[in-house]
């Protein structure tokens, strides 16, 4: 399966998501949050660093729950506002 290249907007949204997740994680370990969300720490690392800029909805929902964030917060923080 060939994956369509990401647009600059998709990459930027992934970077915003990663930054928000890192900030929400705070001092908690990546392993702790990943385990709480049912993910591997490597998956969380890829999302936080933008190497996986378009994670599946259920992955994002599980991370939001593990971090005590609402999906509304995530959407507001990650949506791109046209210039």
Short mmCIF file of N, CA and C in Angstrom, two decimals:
data_model
loop_
_atom_site.label_atom_id
_atom_site.label_comp_id
_atom_site.label_asym_id
_atom_site.label_seq_id
_atom_site.Cartn_x
_atom_site.Cartn_y
_atom_site.Cartn_z
N UNK A 1 0.84 -1.17 0.00
CA UNK A 1 0.00 0.00 0.00
C UNK A 1 0.89 1.24 0.00
N UNK A 2 0.65 2.12 -0.92
CA UNK A 2 1.41 3.36 -1.01
C UNK A 2 0.66 4.44 -0.26
N UNK A 3 1.36 5.10 0.62
CA UNK A 3 0.75 6.14 1.43
C UNK A 3 0.91 7.49 0.74
N UNK A 4 -0.18 8.26 0.71
CA UNK A 4 -0.15 9.59 0.12
C UNK A 4 0.74 10.49 0.98
N UNK A 5 1.62 11.26 0.35
CA UNK A 5 2.47 12.17 1.14
C UNK A 5 1.63 13.16 1.95
N UNK A 6 2.12 13.49 3.12
CA UNK A 6 1.41 14.44 3.98
C UNK A 6 1.57 15.86 3.46
N UNK A 7 0.54 16.64 3.66
CA UNK A 7 0.61 18.04 3.30
C UNK A 7 1.36 18.79 4.40
N UNK A 8 1.85 19.98 4.13
CA UNK A 8 2.48 20.77 5.19
C UNK A 8 1.52 21.03 6.36
N UNK A 9 0.25 21.19 6.06
CA UNK A 9 -0.74 21.42 7.12
C UNK A 9 -0.87 20.20 8.02
N UNK A 10 -0.87 19.02 7.43
CA UNK A 10 -0.95 17.79 8.23
C UNK A 10 0.28 17.63 9.11
N UNK A 11 1.44 17.96 8.56
CA UNK A 11 2.67 17.89 9.36
C UNK A 11 2.61 18.88 10.52
N UNK A 12 2.17 20.09 10.25
CA UNK A 12 2.08 21.10 11.31
C UNK A 12 1.09 20.69 12.39
N UNK A 13 -0.05 20.13 11.98
CA UNK A 13 -1.04 19.67 12.95
C UNK A 13 -0.45 18.56 13.81
N UNK A 14 0.34 17.66 13.20
CA UNK A 14 1.00 16.60 13.96
C UNK A 14 1.99 17.15 14.96
N UNK A 15 2.72 18.20 14.57
CA UNK A 15 3.67 18.84 15.49
C UNK A 15 2.94 19.50 16.65
N UNK A 16 1.81 20.13 16.36
CA UNK A 16 1.01 20.74 17.44
C UNK A 16 0.49 19.68 18.41
N UNK A 17 0.01 18.57 17.86
CA UNK A 17 -0.48 17.48 18.71
C UNK A 17 0.65 16.96 19.59
N UNK A 18 1.81 16.72 19.00
CA UNK A 18 2.95 16.22 19.77
C UNK A 18 3.34 17.16 20.89
N UNK A 19 3.39 18.45 20.60
CA UNK A 19 3.75 19.44 21.62
C UNK A 19 2.73 19.46 22.74
N UNK A 20 1.45 19.38 22.40
CA UNK A 20 0.40 19.38 23.41
C UNK A 20 0.51 18.14 24.30
N UNK A 21 0.76 16.99 23.69
CA UNK A 21 0.88 15.76 24.47
C UNK A 21 2.09 15.81 25.40
N UNK A 22 3.22 16.32 24.90
CA UNK A 22 4.41 16.45 25.76
C UNK A 22 4.13 17.38 26.93
N UNK A 23 3.47 18.50 26.67
CA UNK A 23 3.16 19.45 27.74
C UNK A 23 2.22 18.82 28.76
N UNK A 24 1.20 18.12 28.28
CA UNK A 24 0.22 17.49 29.19
C UNK A 24 0.86 16.36 30.00
N UNK A 25 1.83 15.69 29.41
CA UNK A 25 2.52 14.60 30.13
C UNK A 25 3.33 15.14 31.29
N UNK A 26 3.90 16.32 31.12
CA UNK A 26 4.68 16.94 32.19
C UNK A 26 5.82 16.07 32.66
N UNK A 27 5.89 15.83 33.96
CA UNK A 27 6.97 15.03 34.55
C UNK A 27 6.70 13.53 34.51
N UNK A 28 5.51 13.15 34.08
CA UNK A 28 5.20 11.71 34.02
C UNK A 28 6.02 11.06 32.91
N UNK A 29 6.37 9.83 33.11
CA UNK A 29 7.21 9.14 32.11
C UNK A 29 6.39 8.76 30.89
N UNK A 30 7.10 8.66 29.79
CA UNK A 30 6.49 8.24 28.54
C UNK A 30 5.94 6.82 28.68
N UNK A 31 6.66 5.97 29.39
CA UNK A 31 6.23 4.59 29.60
C UNK A 31 4.91 4.54 30.36
N UNK A 32 4.79 5.37 31.40
CA UNK A 32 3.57 5.41 32.22
C UNK A 32 2.36 5.81 31.38
N UNK A 33 2.50 6.87 30.60
CA UNK A 33 1.37 7.36 29.81
C UNK A 33 1.04 6.40 28.68
N UNK A 34 2.06 5.87 28.02
CA UNK A 34 1.82 4.91 26.94
C UNK A 34 1.09 3.68 27.47
N UNK A 35 1.53 3.17 28.60
CA UNK A 35 0.88 1.99 29.19
C UNK A 35 -0.57 2.31 29.55
N UNK A 36 -0.80 3.49 30.11
CA UNK A 36 -2.16 3.90 30.47
C UNK A 36 -3.08 4.02 29.27
N UNK A 37 -2.49 4.30 28.11
CA UNK A 37 -3.27 4.44 26.88
C UNK A 37 -3.30 3.15 26.07
N UNK A 38 -2.58 2.13 26.54
CA UNK A 38 -2.54 0.86 25.82
C UNK A 38 -1.67 0.90 24.57
N UNK A 39 -0.64 1.75 24.59
CA UNK A 39 0.28 1.91 23.46
C UNK A 39 1.69 1.54 23.88
N UNK A 40 2.53 1.38 22.90
CA UNK A 40 3.95 1.21 23.22
C UNK A 40 4.55 2.59 23.43
N UNK A 41 5.62 2.64 24.20
CA UNK A 41 6.28 3.93 24.42
C UNK A 41 6.87 4.45 23.11
N UNK A 42 7.25 3.54 22.21
CA UNK A 42 7.79 3.96 20.91
C UNK A 42 6.71 4.66 20.08
N UNK A 43 5.48 4.17 20.14
CA UNK A 43 4.39 4.83 19.42
C UNK A 43 4.16 6.22 19.97
N UNK A 44 4.15 6.36 21.29
CA UNK A 44 3.98 7.68 21.90
C UNK A 44 5.15 8.58 21.52
N UNK A 45 6.34 8.06 21.52
CA UNK A 45 7.52 8.86 21.14
C UNK A 45 7.37 9.38 19.71
N UNK A 46 6.93 8.52 18.80
CA UNK A 46 6.74 8.93 17.41
C UNK A 46 5.68 10.02 17.28
N UNK A 47 4.62 9.91 18.04
CA UNK A 47 3.55 10.93 17.98
C UNK A 47 4.07 12.24 18.56
N UNK A 48 4.73 12.17 19.71
CA UNK A 48 5.23 13.38 20.36
C UNK A 48 6.27 14.11 19.53
N UNK A 49 7.06 13.37 18.76
CA UNK A 49 8.12 14.00 17.98
C UNK A 49 7.68 14.35 16.56
N UNK A 50 6.44 14.01 16.21
CA UNK A 50 5.94 14.34 14.88
C UNK A 50 6.29 13.33 13.82
N UNK A 51 6.94 12.24 14.20
CA UNK A 51 7.28 11.19 13.22
C UNK A 51 6.04 10.39 12.83
N UNK A 52 4.99 10.46 13.63
CA UNK A 52 3.70 9.85 13.31
C UNK A 52 2.65 10.96 13.44
N UNK A 53 2.59 11.86 12.44
CA UNK A 53 1.76 13.06 12.57
C UNK A 53 0.26 12.84 12.41
N UNK A 54 -0.14 11.66 11.95
CA UNK A 54 -1.58 11.41 11.77
C UNK A 54 -1.99 10.10 12.46
N UNK A 55 -1.90 10.08 13.79
CA UNK A 55 -2.29 8.85 14.50
C UNK A 55 -3.79 8.59 14.36
N UNK A 56 -4.17 7.34 14.52
CA UNK A 56 -5.57 6.95 14.44
C UNK A 56 -6.39 7.63 15.53
N UNK A 57 -7.66 7.84 15.24
CA UNK A 57 -8.56 8.50 16.19
C UNK A 57 -8.54 7.81 17.56
N UNK A 58 -8.63 6.49 17.57
CA UNK A 58 -8.70 5.77 18.85
C UNK A 58 -7.39 5.87 19.62
N UNK A 59 -6.29 6.02 18.93
CA UNK A 59 -5.00 6.26 19.59
C UNK A 59 -5.01 7.61 20.28
N UNK A 60 -5.48 8.62 19.57
CA UNK A 60 -5.56 9.97 20.15
C UNK A 60 -6.54 9.99 21.32
N UNK A 61 -7.67 9.32 21.17
CA UNK A 61 -8.66 9.28 22.25
C UNK A 61 -8.09 8.59 23.49
N UNK A 62 -7.35 7.50 23.30
CA UNK A 62 -6.75 6.79 24.44
C UNK A 62 -5.71 7.66 25.14
N UNK A 63 -4.91 8.39 24.35
CA UNK A 63 -3.92 9.29 24.95
C UNK A 63 -4.59 10.43 25.70
N UNK A 64 -5.64 10.97 25.12
CA UNK A 64 -6.37 12.06 25.79
C UNK A 64 -6.89 11.59 27.14
N UNK A 65 -7.45 10.40 27.18
CA UNK A 65 -7.96 9.87 28.44
C UNK A 65 -6.84 9.65 29.45
N UNK A 66 -5.74 9.08 29.01
CA UNK A 66 -4.60 8.82 29.90
C UNK A 66 -4.00 10.11 30.45
N UNK A 67 -4.11 11.19 29.67
CA UNK A 67 -3.54 12.48 30.09
C UNK A 67 -4.56 13.41 30.74
N UNK A 68 -5.82 12.99 30.79
CA UNK A 68 -6.85 13.84 31.38
C UNK A 68 -7.22 15.01 30.50
N UNK A 69 -7.10 14.85 29.20
CA UNK A 69 -7.48 15.90 28.25
C UNK A 69 -8.80 15.54 27.59
N UNK A 70 -9.55 16.54 27.21
CA UNK A 70 -10.75 16.27 26.43
C UNK A 70 -10.39 16.31 24.95
N UNK A 71 -11.16 15.61 24.16
CA UNK A 71 -10.93 15.64 22.72
C UNK A 71 -11.17 17.05 22.18
N UNK A 72 -12.09 17.78 22.79
CA UNK A 72 -12.33 19.17 22.38
C UNK A 72 -11.06 20.01 22.55
N UNK A 73 -10.36 19.81 23.67
CA UNK A 73 -9.10 20.54 23.89
C UNK A 73 -8.09 20.23 22.80
N UNK A 74 -7.99 18.96 22.46
CA UNK A 74 -7.04 18.55 21.44
C UNK A 74 -7.37 19.18 20.09
N UNK A 75 -8.64 19.17 19.75
CA UNK A 75 -9.06 19.75 18.46
C UNK A 75 -8.74 21.23 18.43
N UNK A 76 -9.11 21.94 19.49
CA UNK A 76 -8.85 23.39 19.53
C UNK A 76 -7.37 23.69 19.43
N UNK A 77 -6.55 22.89 20.06
CA UNK A 77 -5.10 23.15 20.06
C UNK A 77 -4.45 22.77 18.73
N UNK A 78 -5.03 21.85 18.01
CA UNK A 78 -4.38 21.34 16.80
C UNK A 78 -4.95 21.88 15.50
N UNK A 79 -6.11 22.49 15.55
CA UNK A 79 -6.72 22.98 14.31
C UNK A 79 -5.89 24.14 13.75
N UNK A 80 -5.76 24.15 12.45
CA UNK A 80 -5.01 25.21 11.80
C UNK A 80 -5.95 26.33 11.41
N UNK A 81 -5.61 27.53 11.80
CA UNK A 81 -6.43 28.68 11.47
C UNK A 81 -5.83 29.32 10.22
N UNK A 82 -6.62 29.47 9.16
CA UNK A 82 -6.08 30.09 7.93
C UNK A 82 -5.56 31.49 8.19
N UNK A 83 -4.46 31.83 7.54
CA UNK A 83 -3.85 33.16 7.73
C UNK A 83 -4.64 34.22 7.00
#
